mmCIF file of C-alpha atoms in Angstrom:
data_model
loop_
_atom_site.group_PDB
_atom_site.id
_atom_site.type_symbol
_atom_site.label_atom_id
_atom_site.label_comp_id
_atom_site.label_asym_id
_atom_site.label_seq_id
_atom_site.Cartn_x
_atom_site.Cartn_y
_atom_site.Cartn_z
ATOM 1 C CA MET A 1109 0.279 -0.074 0.152
ATOM 2 C CA ALA A 1110 1.008 3.403 -0.367
ATOM 3 C CA LYS A 1111 0.545 4.135 2.607
ATOM 4 C CA ALA A 1112 3.848 2.730 3.644
ATOM 5 C CA LEU A 1113 5.613 3.932 1.581
ATOM 6 C CA PRO A 1114 9.587 7.068 2.836
ATOM 7 C CA PRO A 1115 7.978 10.561 1.309
ATOM 8 C CA LEU A 1116 9.734 10.718 -1.490
ATOM 9 C CA ALA A 1117 8.850 7.131 -2.983
ATOM 10 C CA VAL A 1118 5.323 8.572 -1.950
ATOM 11 C CA CYS A 1119 6.928 11.518 -4.124
ATOM 12 C CA ALA A 1120 8.050 10.630 -6.959
ATOM 13 C CA LEU A 1121 4.907 7.753 -7.039
ATOM 14 C CA ARG A 1122 2.392 9.736 -7.723
ATOM 15 C CA LEU A 1123 4.376 12.122 -10.436
ATOM 16 C CA GLY A 1124 5.423 8.169 -12.038
ATOM 17 C CA ASP A 1125 1.367 7.965 -12.267
ATOM 18 C CA ASP A 1126 0.329 11.468 -13.063
ATOM 19 C CA ALA A 1127 2.966 11.632 -16.142
ATOM 20 C CA LEU A 1128 1.815 7.184 -16.782
ATOM 21 C CA ILE A 1129 -2.514 7.560 -16.636
ATOM 22 C CA CYS A 1130 -2.051 10.910 -19.272
ATOM 23 C CA GLY A 1131 0.365 9.470 -21.065
ATOM 24 C CA GLN A 1132 -2.243 6.552 -21.920
ATOM 25 C CA ARG A 1133 -5.617 8.191 -22.254
ATOM 26 C CA LEU A 1134 -3.645 9.994 -24.605
ATOM 27 C CA SER A 1135 -2.435 7.120 -26.777
ATOM 28 C CA GLU A 1136 -6.357 6.231 -27.010
ATOM 29 C CA TRP A 1137 -6.087 9.198 -29.579
ATOM 30 C CA CYS A 1138 -3.944 6.942 -32.072
ATOM 31 C CA GLY A 1139 -5.802 6.802 -35.112
ATOM 32 C CA HIS A 1140 -8.736 7.689 -34.636
ATOM 33 C CA ALA A 1141 -7.274 11.516 -34.275
ATOM 34 C CA PRO A 1142 -8.782 14.032 -36.309
ATOM 35 C CA ALA A 1143 -5.773 15.165 -38.320
ATOM 36 C CA LEU A 1144 -2.571 13.063 -38.416
ATOM 37 C CA GLU A 1145 -0.620 16.414 -37.082
ATOM 38 C CA VAL A 1146 -3.228 15.851 -34.670
ATOM 39 C CA ASP A 1147 -2.276 12.381 -33.837
ATOM 40 C CA LEU A 1148 1.092 12.520 -33.718
ATOM 41 C CA SER A 1149 1.294 15.015 -31.910
ATOM 42 C CA LEU A 1150 -1.044 13.438 -29.519
ATOM 43 C CA ALA A 1151 0.699 10.075 -29.793
ATOM 44 C CA ASN A 1152 3.902 11.921 -29.041
ATOM 45 C CA VAL A 1153 2.766 14.076 -25.974
ATOM 46 C CA ALA A 1154 2.027 10.779 -24.878
ATOM 47 C CA LEU A 1155 5.202 8.735 -25.259
ATOM 48 C CA ASP A 1156 7.573 11.961 -23.794
ATOM 49 C CA GLN A 1157 5.229 11.087 -21.129
ATOM 50 C CA ILE A 1158 5.596 7.008 -20.365
ATOM 51 C CA GLY A 1159 8.559 8.127 -20.702
ATOM 52 C CA GLN A 1160 8.456 10.693 -17.649
ATOM 53 C CA ALA A 1161 6.687 8.347 -15.971
ATOM 54 C CA THR A 1162 9.066 4.498 -16.624
ATOM 55 C CA HIS A 1163 11.516 7.597 -14.850
ATOM 56 C CA PHE A 1164 9.697 8.171 -11.958
ATOM 57 C CA LEU A 1165 8.662 5.271 -11.186
ATOM 58 C CA GLY A 1166 11.954 3.378 -11.476
ATOM 59 C CA LEU A 1167 12.803 6.284 -9.143
ATOM 60 C CA ALA A 1168 10.247 4.867 -6.887
ATOM 61 C CA GLY A 1169 11.101 1.442 -7.110
ATOM 62 C CA GLU A 1170 14.418 2.273 -6.385
ATOM 63 C CA ILE A 1171 13.826 4.027 -2.884
ATOM 64 C CA GLU A 1172 10.906 1.511 -1.376
ATOM 65 C CA GLY A 1173 14.009 -1.122 -2.029
ATOM 66 C CA LYS A 1174 11.766 -3.693 -2.768
ATOM 67 C CA SER A 1175 12.483 -4.463 -6.194
ATOM 68 C CA ARG A 1176 9.876 -3.186 -7.580
ATOM 69 C CA ASP A 1177 10.048 -1.903 -11.002
ATOM 70 C CA ALA A 1178 8.828 0.349 -12.967
ATOM 71 C CA ASP A 1179 6.791 -1.927 -14.909
ATOM 72 C CA ALA A 1180 6.091 -4.075 -11.530
ATOM 73 C CA LEU A 1181 3.936 -0.701 -9.817
ATOM 74 C CA ALA A 1182 2.441 0.087 -14.180
ATOM 75 C CA PHE A 1183 1.217 -3.356 -14.375
ATOM 76 C CA LYS A 1184 0.937 -4.788 -11.105
ATOM 77 C CA ARG A 1185 -0.798 -2.062 -8.644
ATOM 78 C CA ASP A 1186 -4.442 -2.334 -8.249
ATOM 79 C CA VAL A 1187 -6.774 1.277 -8.984
ATOM 80 C CA MET A 1188 -6.175 2.173 -5.429
ATOM 81 C CA ASP A 1189 -2.806 1.963 -5.368
ATOM 82 C CA PHE A 1190 -2.092 4.267 -7.454
ATOM 83 C CA THR A 1191 -1.993 7.838 -6.986
ATOM 84 C CA ASN A 1192 -2.546 10.428 -10.473
ATOM 85 C CA CYS A 1193 -4.729 13.888 -10.215
ATOM 86 C CA LEU A 1194 -8.240 12.651 -10.986
ATOM 87 C CA LEU A 1195 -7.744 14.973 -13.641
ATOM 88 C CA VAL A 1196 -5.974 12.789 -16.026
ATOM 89 C CA GLU A 1197 -7.079 9.983 -15.754
ATOM 90 C CA GLN A 1198 -11.048 12.417 -17.198
ATOM 91 C CA PRO A 1199 -11.705 10.337 -20.206
ATOM 92 C CA ASN A 1200 -10.958 11.895 -23.186
ATOM 93 C CA GLY A 1201 -14.965 12.916 -24.863
ATOM 94 C CA ASP A 1202 -14.136 14.829 -27.927
ATOM 95 C CA PHE A 1203 -10.191 16.647 -28.934
ATOM 96 C CA ALA A 1204 -11.553 19.699 -26.677
ATOM 97 C CA GLN A 1205 -12.151 18.441 -23.489
ATOM 98 C CA THR A 1206 -8.608 16.270 -24.271
ATOM 99 C CA ILE A 1207 -7.344 19.160 -25.681
ATOM 100 C CA ALA A 1208 -9.187 21.374 -22.145
ATOM 101 C CA ARG A 1209 -7.572 18.104 -19.790
ATOM 102 C CA LEU A 1210 -3.919 18.830 -21.378
ATOM 103 C CA PHE A 1211 -4.009 22.713 -21.356
ATOM 104 C CA LEU A 1212 -4.721 22.085 -16.996
ATOM 105 C CA PHE A 1213 -2.188 19.646 -16.549
ATOM 106 C CA SER A 1214 0.530 20.469 -18.783
ATOM 107 C CA HIS A 1215 1.002 23.582 -17.472
ATOM 108 C CA TYR A 1216 0.670 22.395 -13.838
ATOM 109 C CA GLN A 1217 3.120 19.728 -15.026
ATOM 110 C CA GLU A 1218 5.628 21.995 -16.375
ATOM 111 C CA LEU A 1219 5.956 24.965 -13.517
ATOM 112 C CA LEU A 1220 6.062 21.452 -11.546
ATOM 113 C CA TYR A 1221 8.967 19.924 -12.663
ATOM 114 C CA ALA A 1222 10.372 23.845 -13.558
ATOM 115 C CA ALA A 1223 10.989 23.719 -9.434
ATOM 116 C CA LEU A 1224 11.604 20.191 -9.387
ATOM 117 C CA ALA A 1225 14.952 20.509 -11.708
ATOM 118 C CA VAL A 1226 16.436 23.204 -9.435
ATOM 119 C CA SER A 1227 15.656 20.849 -6.234
ATOM 120 C CA LYS A 1228 18.042 19.706 -3.715
ATOM 121 C CA HIS A 1229 17.269 15.662 -3.934
ATOM 122 C CA GLU A 1230 19.386 15.723 -7.164
ATOM 123 C CA ARG A 1231 17.340 12.309 -8.576
ATOM 124 C CA PHE A 1232 14.312 14.730 -8.860
ATOM 125 C CA ALA A 1233 15.663 16.773 -10.292
ATOM 126 C CA ALA A 1234 17.728 15.039 -13.435
ATOM 127 C CA ILE A 1235 14.193 13.926 -14.217
ATOM 128 C CA ALA A 1236 12.484 17.517 -13.767
ATOM 129 C CA ALA A 1237 15.451 19.081 -16.177
ATOM 130 C CA LYS A 1238 14.883 17.232 -18.646
ATOM 131 C CA ALA A 1239 11.174 16.650 -19.045
ATOM 132 C CA VAL A 1240 10.743 19.777 -18.455
ATOM 133 C CA LYS A 1241 11.823 21.022 -21.951
ATOM 134 C CA GLU A 1242 8.974 18.515 -23.185
ATOM 135 C CA THR A 1243 6.391 19.577 -21.068
ATOM 136 C CA ALA A 1244 6.836 23.464 -23.034
ATOM 137 C CA TYR A 1245 6.218 21.912 -26.513
ATOM 138 C CA HIS A 1246 2.743 20.656 -24.466
ATOM 139 C CA ALA A 1247 1.753 23.629 -22.917
ATOM 140 C CA THR A 1248 3.021 24.694 -25.210
ATOM 141 C CA LEU A 1249 0.305 22.542 -28.061
ATOM 142 C CA ALA A 1250 -2.609 22.820 -25.637
ATOM 143 C CA SER A 1251 -2.905 26.412 -25.526
ATOM 144 C CA ASP A 1252 -2.576 26.704 -29.617
ATOM 145 C CA TRP A 1253 -5.723 24.419 -29.867
ATOM 146 C CA VAL A 1254 -7.762 26.256 -27.108
ATOM 147 C CA ILE A 1255 -6.900 29.490 -28.685
ATOM 148 C CA ARG A 1256 -7.835 27.773 -32.242
ATOM 149 C CA LEU A 1257 -10.635 26.341 -30.253
ATOM 150 C CA GLY A 1258 -12.521 28.712 -28.789
ATOM 151 C CA ASP A 1259 -11.346 31.811 -31.138
ATOM 152 C CA GLY A 1260 -12.718 29.096 -34.126
ATOM 153 C CA THR A 1261 -16.076 28.313 -34.997
ATOM 154 C CA ASP A 1262 -19.187 28.558 -32.452
ATOM 155 C CA GLU A 1263 -18.993 24.321 -32.748
ATOM 156 C CA SER A 1264 -15.751 24.928 -32.118
ATOM 157 C CA ARG A 1265 -16.026 27.479 -29.029
ATOM 158 C CA ALA A 1266 -19.443 25.903 -27.208
ATOM 159 C CA ARG A 1267 -16.969 22.389 -27.596
ATOM 160 C CA MET A 1268 -13.572 24.341 -25.689
ATOM 161 C CA THR A 1269 -16.234 25.844 -23.108
ATOM 162 C CA ALA A 1270 -17.512 22.598 -21.859
ATOM 163 C CA GLY A 1271 -14.336 21.102 -21.371
ATOM 164 C CA LEU A 1272 -12.828 23.094 -20.101
ATOM 165 C CA ASP A 1273 -16.355 23.430 -17.592
ATOM 166 C CA TRP A 1274 -16.044 20.200 -16.941
ATOM 167 C CA MET A 1275 -12.030 20.058 -16.141
ATOM 168 C CA TRP A 1276 -11.961 22.572 -14.337
ATOM 169 C CA ARG A 1277 -13.016 20.634 -11.176
ATOM 170 C CA PHE A 1278 -10.218 18.771 -10.673
ATOM 171 C CA ALA A 1279 -7.562 21.369 -11.125
ATOM 172 C CA ASP A 1280 -7.047 22.019 -7.258
ATOM 173 C CA GLU A 1281 -5.979 18.700 -6.773
ATOM 174 C CA LEU A 1282 -3.338 20.512 -8.830
ATOM 175 C CA PHE A 1283 -1.832 22.079 -5.797
ATOM 176 C CA GLU A 1284 -2.851 20.208 -2.818
ATOM 177 C CA ALA A 1285 0.594 19.035 -0.512
ATOM 178 C CA ASP A 1286 0.642 16.900 2.074
ATOM 179 C CA GLU A 1287 3.925 15.853 4.057
ATOM 180 C CA ALA A 1288 4.958 13.647 1.093
ATOM 181 C CA ASP A 1289 5.290 17.007 -0.936
ATOM 182 C CA ALA A 1290 6.853 18.500 2.193
ATOM 183 C CA ALA A 1291 9.546 16.549 2.190
ATOM 184 C CA LEU A 1292 10.156 17.113 -1.328
ATOM 185 C CA GLY A 1293 10.711 20.798 -0.862
ATOM 186 C CA VAL A 1294 8.057 21.727 -3.231
ATOM 187 C CA ASP A 1295 5.233 24.049 -2.430
ATOM 188 C CA LYS A 1296 3.089 22.901 -4.845
ATOM 189 C CA ALA A 1297 0.457 25.708 -3.637
ATOM 190 C CA ALA A 1298 3.313 28.476 -4.820
ATOM 191 C CA LEU A 1299 2.179 27.728 -8.126
ATOM 192 C CA LYS A 1300 -0.905 28.553 -7.705
ATOM 193 C CA PRO A 1301 -0.971 32.236 -8.866
ATOM 194 C CA ALA A 1302 1.424 31.116 -11.884
ATOM 195 C CA TRP A 1303 -0.646 28.876 -12.802
ATOM 196 C CA ASP A 1304 -3.567 31.383 -13.171
ATOM 197 C CA GLN A 1305 -1.621 33.345 -14.455
ATOM 198 C CA ARG A 1306 -0.848 31.705 -17.687
ATOM 199 C CA LEU A 1307 -4.309 29.952 -18.434
ATOM 200 C CA ASP A 1308 -5.858 33.203 -18.357
ATOM 201 C CA ALA A 1309 -3.479 34.714 -20.886
ATOM 202 C CA VAL A 1310 -4.648 32.018 -22.899
ATOM 203 C CA LEU A 1311 -7.729 31.705 -22.091
ATOM 204 C CA ALA A 1312 -7.879 35.697 -23.155
ATOM 205 C CA ASP A 1313 -5.884 35.215 -26.523
ATOM 206 C CA ALA A 1314 -8.832 32.366 -26.980
ATOM 207 C CA ALA A 1315 -12.403 35.205 -25.808
ATOM 208 C CA LEU A 1316 -12.735 32.566 -22.958
ATOM 209 C CA GLU A 1317 -14.912 32.697 -19.900
ATOM 210 C CA ARG A 1318 -12.394 31.953 -16.737
ATOM 211 C CA PRO A 1319 -14.597 28.739 -15.452
ATOM 212 C CA ALA A 1320 -16.444 29.401 -12.627
ATOM 213 C CA SER A 1321 -15.171 27.493 -9.226
ATOM 214 C CA ARG A 1322 -16.880 24.581 -8.708
ATOM 215 C CA ARG A 1323 -16.554 22.714 -5.441
ATOM 216 C CA PRO A 1324 -12.958 21.076 -5.918
ATOM 217 C CA VAL A 1325 -12.755 17.269 -6.220
ATOM 218 C CA LEU A 1326 -9.709 14.975 -4.380
ATOM 219 C CA GLY A 1327 -8.440 12.154 -3.799
ATOM 220 C CA GLY A 1328 -6.638 10.827 -6.274
ATOM 221 C CA ARG A 1329 -3.733 11.159 -3.928
ATOM 222 C CA LYS A 1330 -4.479 9.104 -1.877
ATOM 223 C CA GLY A 1331 -6.080 6.267 -4.073
ATOM 224 C CA ARG A 1332 -9.782 7.475 -3.654
ATOM 225 C CA HIS A 1333 -10.665 7.094 -7.593
ATOM 226 C CA SER A 1334 -13.783 7.718 -9.878
ATOM 227 C CA GLU A 1335 -14.598 4.787 -11.849
ATOM 228 C CA HIS A 1336 -12.848 5.717 -15.207
ATOM 229 C CA LEU A 1337 -9.350 4.996 -13.596
ATOM 230 C CA GLY A 1338 -10.172 1.252 -13.200
ATOM 231 C CA HIS A 1339 -11.299 0.745 -16.809
ATOM 232 C CA LEU A 1340 -8.278 2.538 -17.732
ATOM 233 C CA LEU A 1341 -5.768 -0.209 -15.790
ATOM 234 C CA SER A 1342 -8.020 -2.808 -16.553
ATOM 235 C CA GLU A 1343 -7.433 -1.945 -20.636
ATOM 236 C CA MET A 1344 -3.714 -1.171 -19.844
ATOM 237 C CA GLN A 1345 -2.960 -3.990 -17.544
ATOM 238 C CA PHE A 1346 -4.594 -6.660 -19.899
ATOM 239 C CA LEU A 1347 -2.206 -9.380 -20.474
ATOM 240 C CA GLN A 1348 0.440 -8.665 -17.078
ATOM 241 C CA ARG A 1349 -3.254 -9.921 -15.486
ATOM 242 C CA ALA A 1350 -3.576 -12.454 -17.467
ATOM 243 C CA TYR A 1351 -0.997 -13.787 -18.491
ATOM 244 C CA PRO A 1352 1.385 -12.734 -15.223
ATOM 245 C CA GLY A 1353 5.012 -12.598 -15.605
ATOM 246 C CA ALA A 1354 4.634 -13.048 -19.709
ATOM 247 C CA THR A 1355 8.362 -10.996 -20.412
ATOM 248 C CA TRP A 1356 8.743 -11.003 -24.735
ATOM 249 C CA MET B 615 29.260 -13.019 -21.161
ATOM 250 C CA VAL B 616 32.406 -11.511 -23.943
ATOM 251 C CA SER B 617 35.583 -12.045 -22.417
ATOM 252 C CA GLY B 618 36.893 -8.660 -22.362
ATOM 253 C CA VAL B 619 40.554 -8.404 -22.825
ATOM 254 C CA ALA B 620 41.265 -4.537 -23.115
ATOM 255 C CA VAL B 621 40.284 -2.172 -20.433
ATOM 256 C CA ILE B 622 39.431 1.282 -22.432
ATOM 257 C CA THR B 623 43.198 2.186 -22.759
ATOM 258 C CA ASP B 624 43.035 3.766 -26.128
ATOM 259 C CA THR B 625 39.796 5.947 -26.091
ATOM 260 C CA GLY B 626 40.669 7.499 -29.295
ATOM 261 C CA LYS B 627 40.351 4.091 -30.665
ATOM 262 C CA VAL B 628 36.972 3.577 -27.950
ATOM 263 C CA ARG B 629 35.638 6.665 -30.476
ATOM 264 C CA ARG B 630 36.695 5.530 -33.373
ATOM 265 C CA VAL B 631 34.216 2.973 -32.189
ATOM 266 C CA LEU B 632 31.129 4.431 -31.249
ATOM 267 C CA ALA B 633 31.323 6.415 -34.694
ATOM 268 C CA ASP B 634 30.664 4.020 -36.357
ATOM 269 C CA VAL B 635 27.220 3.222 -34.162
ATOM 270 C CA PRO B 636 24.729 4.778 -35.847
ATOM 271 C CA ASP B 637 21.433 6.038 -34.154
ATOM 272 C CA PRO B 638 19.152 3.639 -35.507
ATOM 273 C CA GLU B 639 15.934 6.620 -35.600
ATOM 274 C CA ILE B 640 18.159 8.725 -38.065
ATOM 275 C CA PRO B 641 21.210 6.475 -38.802
ATOM 276 C CA CYS B 642 22.799 9.206 -40.708
ATOM 277 C CA VAL B 643 24.129 10.728 -37.868
ATOM 278 C CA SER B 644 26.026 8.647 -35.040
ATOM 279 C CA VAL B 645 25.782 7.953 -31.251
ATOM 280 C CA LEU B 646 29.235 10.936 -31.318
ATOM 281 C CA ASP B 647 27.774 13.065 -34.241
ATOM 282 C CA LEU B 648 24.487 13.449 -32.630
ATOM 283 C CA GLY B 649 25.728 14.452 -28.479
ATOM 284 C CA ILE B 650 24.259 11.345 -26.426
ATOM 285 C CA VAL B 651 27.615 10.148 -25.774
ATOM 286 C CA ARG B 652 28.866 12.526 -22.745
ATOM 287 C CA ALA B 653 32.533 10.823 -21.996
ATOM 288 C CA ILE B 654 34.759 7.789 -22.826
ATOM 289 C CA ASP B 655 36.996 7.011 -19.844
ATOM 290 C CA ALA B 656 38.717 4.313 -17.702
ATOM 291 C CA GLY B 657 36.441 1.338 -18.677
ATOM 292 C CA ARG B 658 33.194 2.900 -19.202
ATOM 293 C CA VAL B 659 31.130 4.860 -21.523
ATOM 294 C CA VAL B 660 29.628 7.985 -20.096
ATOM 295 C CA ILE B 661 25.580 7.672 -22.720
ATOM 296 C CA THR B 662 22.471 10.064 -22.186
ATOM 297 C CA PRO B 663 19.194 9.873 -23.144
ATOM 298 C CA THR B 664 18.079 12.463 -25.809
ATOM 299 C CA TYR B 665 13.567 11.780 -24.756
ATOM 300 C CA SER B 666 12.470 10.498 -22.201
ATOM 301 C CA GLY B 667 10.268 8.336 -24.107
ATOM 302 C CA CYS B 668 12.110 7.841 -26.904
ATOM 303 C CA PRO B 669 11.672 4.386 -28.585
ATOM 304 C CA ALA B 670 15.625 3.880 -29.547
ATOM 305 C CA THR B 671 17.332 5.133 -25.688
ATOM 306 C CA LEU B 672 17.490 1.022 -25.196
ATOM 307 C CA ALA B 673 18.400 0.303 -28.640
ATOM 308 C CA ILE B 674 20.432 2.286 -28.696
ATOM 309 C CA GLU B 675 22.570 1.376 -25.775
ATOM 310 C CA GLN B 676 22.519 -2.349 -27.543
ATOM 311 C CA ALA B 677 23.971 -1.110 -30.267
ATOM 312 C CA ILE B 678 27.147 -0.124 -28.409
ATOM 313 C CA ARG B 679 27.638 -3.363 -26.542
ATOM 314 C CA THR B 680 27.561 -5.299 -29.579
ATOM 315 C CA ALA B 681 29.683 -2.932 -31.269
ATOM 316 C CA LEU B 682 32.288 -2.311 -27.747
ATOM 317 C CA ASP B 683 31.947 -6.603 -27.563
ATOM 318 C CA ASN B 684 33.026 -6.854 -31.045
ATOM 319 C CA ASN B 685 36.246 -4.401 -30.774
ATOM 320 C CA GLY B 686 36.847 -5.993 -27.725
ATOM 321 C CA PHE B 687 36.074 -4.570 -25.648
ATOM 322 C CA GLY B 688 33.374 -6.154 -23.310
ATOM 323 C CA ASP B 689 34.759 -4.820 -20.527
ATOM 324 C CA VAL B 690 33.886 -1.813 -21.288
ATOM 325 C CA ALA B 691 30.603 -0.737 -19.156
ATOM 326 C CA ILE B 692 28.045 1.371 -20.633
ATOM 327 C CA ILE B 693 26.473 3.321 -17.880
ATOM 328 C CA THR B 694 23.779 5.465 -19.174
ATOM 329 C CA THR B 695 23.336 9.327 -16.576
ATOM 330 C CA LEU B 696 20.546 11.615 -16.910
ATOM 331 C CA SER B 697 21.672 14.838 -16.193
ATOM 332 C CA PRO B 698 23.088 17.601 -17.391
ATOM 333 C CA PRO B 699 19.581 17.120 -19.962
ATOM 334 C CA TRP B 700 20.657 16.799 -23.091
ATOM 335 C CA THR B 701 20.099 19.495 -25.693
ATOM 336 C CA THR B 702 20.160 19.310 -29.710
ATOM 337 C CA ASP B 703 23.246 22.228 -29.079
ATOM 338 C CA TRP B 704 25.531 18.813 -28.204
ATOM 339 C CA ILE B 705 24.876 17.757 -32.098
ATOM 340 C CA THR B 706 28.162 18.267 -33.629
ATOM 341 C CA GLU B 707 29.444 20.230 -37.039
ATOM 342 C CA GLU B 708 29.556 17.451 -38.471
ATOM 343 C CA GLY B 709 26.357 15.614 -37.782
ATOM 344 C CA ARG B 710 24.532 18.861 -38.007
ATOM 345 C CA GLU B 711 25.856 19.080 -42.427
ATOM 346 C CA LYS B 712 24.514 15.024 -42.272
ATOM 347 C CA LEU B 713 20.851 15.396 -41.160
ATOM 348 C CA ARG B 714 21.382 18.608 -43.894
ATOM 349 C CA ALA B 715 22.182 16.096 -46.524
ATOM 350 C CA TYR B 716 19.894 13.515 -45.649
ATOM 351 C CA GLY B 717 16.588 15.280 -45.838
ATOM 352 C CA ILE B 718 16.403 16.337 -42.270
ATOM 353 C CA ALA B 719 17.075 19.834 -42.151
ATOM 354 C CA PRO B 720 19.252 20.995 -38.392
ATOM 355 C CA PRO B 721 17.546 22.030 -34.776
ATOM 356 C CA PRO B 722 18.636 26.782 -35.108
ATOM 357 C CA LYS B 723 20.564 26.755 -31.869
ATOM 358 C CA GLY B 724 21.108 28.298 -28.895
ATOM 359 C CA ALA B 725 19.120 29.162 -25.493
ATOM 360 C CA ASN B 726 17.547 31.929 -27.249
ATOM 361 C CA ALA B 727 16.612 28.993 -30.141
ATOM 362 C CA ALA B 728 14.498 27.482 -27.167
ATOM 363 C CA SER B 729 12.122 30.089 -27.768
ATOM 364 C CA LEU B 730 9.137 28.045 -28.689
ATOM 365 C CA LYS B 731 6.847 30.542 -30.263
ATOM 366 C CA ASN B 732 7.149 32.110 -33.859
ATOM 367 C CA ALA B 733 9.954 30.295 -33.952
ATOM 368 C CA GLN B 734 12.822 30.725 -36.522
ATOM 369 C CA ALA B 735 12.490 29.830 -40.343
ATOM 370 C CA ALA B 736 13.948 26.403 -41.360
ATOM 371 C CA GLU B 737 15.895 26.623 -44.028
ATOM 372 C CA CYS B 738 14.792 23.645 -46.921
ATOM 373 C CA PRO B 739 17.603 20.622 -46.532
ATOM 374 C CA ARG B 740 16.908 20.271 -50.524
ATOM 375 C CA CYS B 741 16.413 23.587 -51.924
ATOM 376 C CA GLY B 742 17.802 26.072 -49.414
ATOM 377 C CA SER B 743 14.715 28.619 -49.563
ATOM 378 C CA SER B 744 13.794 30.048 -46.214
ATOM 379 C CA ASN B 745 10.329 30.736 -47.055
ATOM 380 C CA THR B 746 9.151 27.748 -45.551
ATOM 381 C CA GLU B 747 6.752 27.392 -43.187
ATOM 382 C CA GLU B 748 5.854 24.445 -40.087
ATOM 383 C CA ILE B 749 3.039 22.022 -40.510
ATOM 384 C CA SER B 750 3.067 19.728 -37.017
ATOM 385 C CA ARG B 751 5.002 20.017 -34.453
ATOM 386 C CA PHE B 752 5.206 16.598 -33.659
ATOM 387 C CA GLY B 753 6.859 14.953 -36.549
ATOM 388 C CA SER B 754 7.104 11.473 -37.149
ATOM 389 C CA THR B 755 9.810 10.192 -34.097
ATOM 390 C CA PRO B 756 9.915 12.841 -30.594
ATOM 391 C CA CYS B 757 12.696 14.493 -32.207
ATOM 392 C CA LYS B 758 11.042 16.203 -35.383
ATOM 393 C CA ALA B 759 8.299 18.690 -36.616
ATOM 394 C CA LEU B 760 6.870 18.779 -39.555
ATOM 395 C CA TRP B 761 7.629 21.489 -41.927
ATOM 396 C CA ARG B 762 6.828 22.429 -46.224
ATOM 397 C CA CYS B 763 9.422 24.413 -47.809
ATOM 398 C CA LYS B 764 6.575 27.649 -50.263
ATOM 399 C CA ALA B 765 9.519 27.872 -52.250
ATOM 400 C CA CYS B 766 10.216 23.876 -53.726
ATOM 401 C CA ALA B 767 6.802 22.870 -52.547
ATOM 402 C CA GLU B 768 8.352 19.530 -50.923
ATOM 403 C CA PRO B 769 7.858 18.703 -46.929
ATOM 404 C CA PHE B 770 10.806 17.943 -45.071
ATOM 405 C CA ASP B 771 11.055 17.151 -41.508
ATOM 406 C CA ARG B 772 13.240 19.534 -38.463
ATOM 407 C CA PHE B 773 15.390 18.106 -35.505
ATOM 408 C CA LYS B 774 13.248 19.727 -33.232
ATOM 409 C CA CYS B 775 15.322 21.817 -30.718
ATOM 410 C CA HIS B 776 15.046 21.343 -27.590
#
C-alpha cells in the first residue's frame, strides 16, 4: 500500500502515476485523431509522458527498496494503489475535452518540473530538468488548440467551453500538498498564481471566460479514484493480468 | 559474457568504434554526432538519452554494447546518465551537415532558439530556401517537427530544438 512508502517514494510515485495515466489516456487517440498532425502530436506527447513515468516510477521503486521496477509499479498495482490526480484519468471525451485536460495539466506539470529541476534531491532534479523541456512543448500545443477552438466556430467554441467546464473542478487537486510533498521541498500551492496567470492569458487570447469556481473534487493522491481509472487499468494491465509475469 | 581483453587504454579507439554506431532512427548520424556520448574514460562509456520516452534509447545502448563487444571492449561498462539533460546544441557540426544532407533541417542553435513561439524559419534541406512553414510541431519521431518548403513545395523534417 502506498501508505507504507517513504515520503520521497510517495512523491516519485505520484509524479510517475500522473505521467503514466496522462500518457495512457492520450495514447487512446492514436489512429483516431481528427487530422494526421493531431494524431502525431498526441502520440508524441503520450510517448514523452510514458518516458517520464518510466523514470519516476523507477525512482519510486528504488527508494522503496523492494525490487519493484517501473513495469511492476505500472502493471501490477490495482486502482486503489494509484496516486495520480483525478484530472489525468478523466475520459478523453471529444477532442476539445482532451485538449482542456492537457491544457490544465501540462502547464501545472511544466511549472512543477521547473521547480523540481532545482531541487536538492538530485535524482528528482535530473528527471525534471530533462522532462521540463518536453512539457514546454505540450503546454504550447494545448494552449494553441485552446485558442484555435475557443476563437474558432460556434461549434468549436461551445465544445472548448464545455471541456474546460468539466475539467476545471479537478484543478485544485493539482496544488494540494501534504507531508510527502514537504519532504520533497516543492511548494505546490506556490505554483498556483503562475498557473492562473498562464491560463488566464491563453483564455483571453481564446476569447473564453474562465470557468466558474466549483467545489473541488479531490482524492486521487490517496487512491480514491473515479470509476474511469479502473477501466483504463483493465486495458493497460490486461496482459499482465491474463498472463502474470509474461515477458518477451 | 564476452571476455574483455582490453580495458580502455585507448579512448581514441573506442571513439572510432562509437563513430560507426548509427542512431537507429536516423542512421545517417552516429551516436557521437548526436552528442549522446558524454564521456569515454577508464572502463566506461557514459551516454544520455535524447528524450525521456525515446524508444531508440534501449536500441542505442544495445548497438553500442554490440560494437564494443565486437571490438574487444567487452569489459567496458555503459553508464546512462540523465544530468545534465541532452540538448540539440550538442549535435556536432559534422552531425548537422549529415542531417541536412539526409533531408532533415538541423535544429536552431542556442538557448534563444528554444523559445517555442515564433520559431525562426527552417532552411529547406533540399533547395536552401527560408520561405518555409511549420506544418506540425510534432513529427514522425520525438525529435522531429514537420515543415514544408513554399519555394520547392517539398515537405521535410526539422530536428526540434531541445
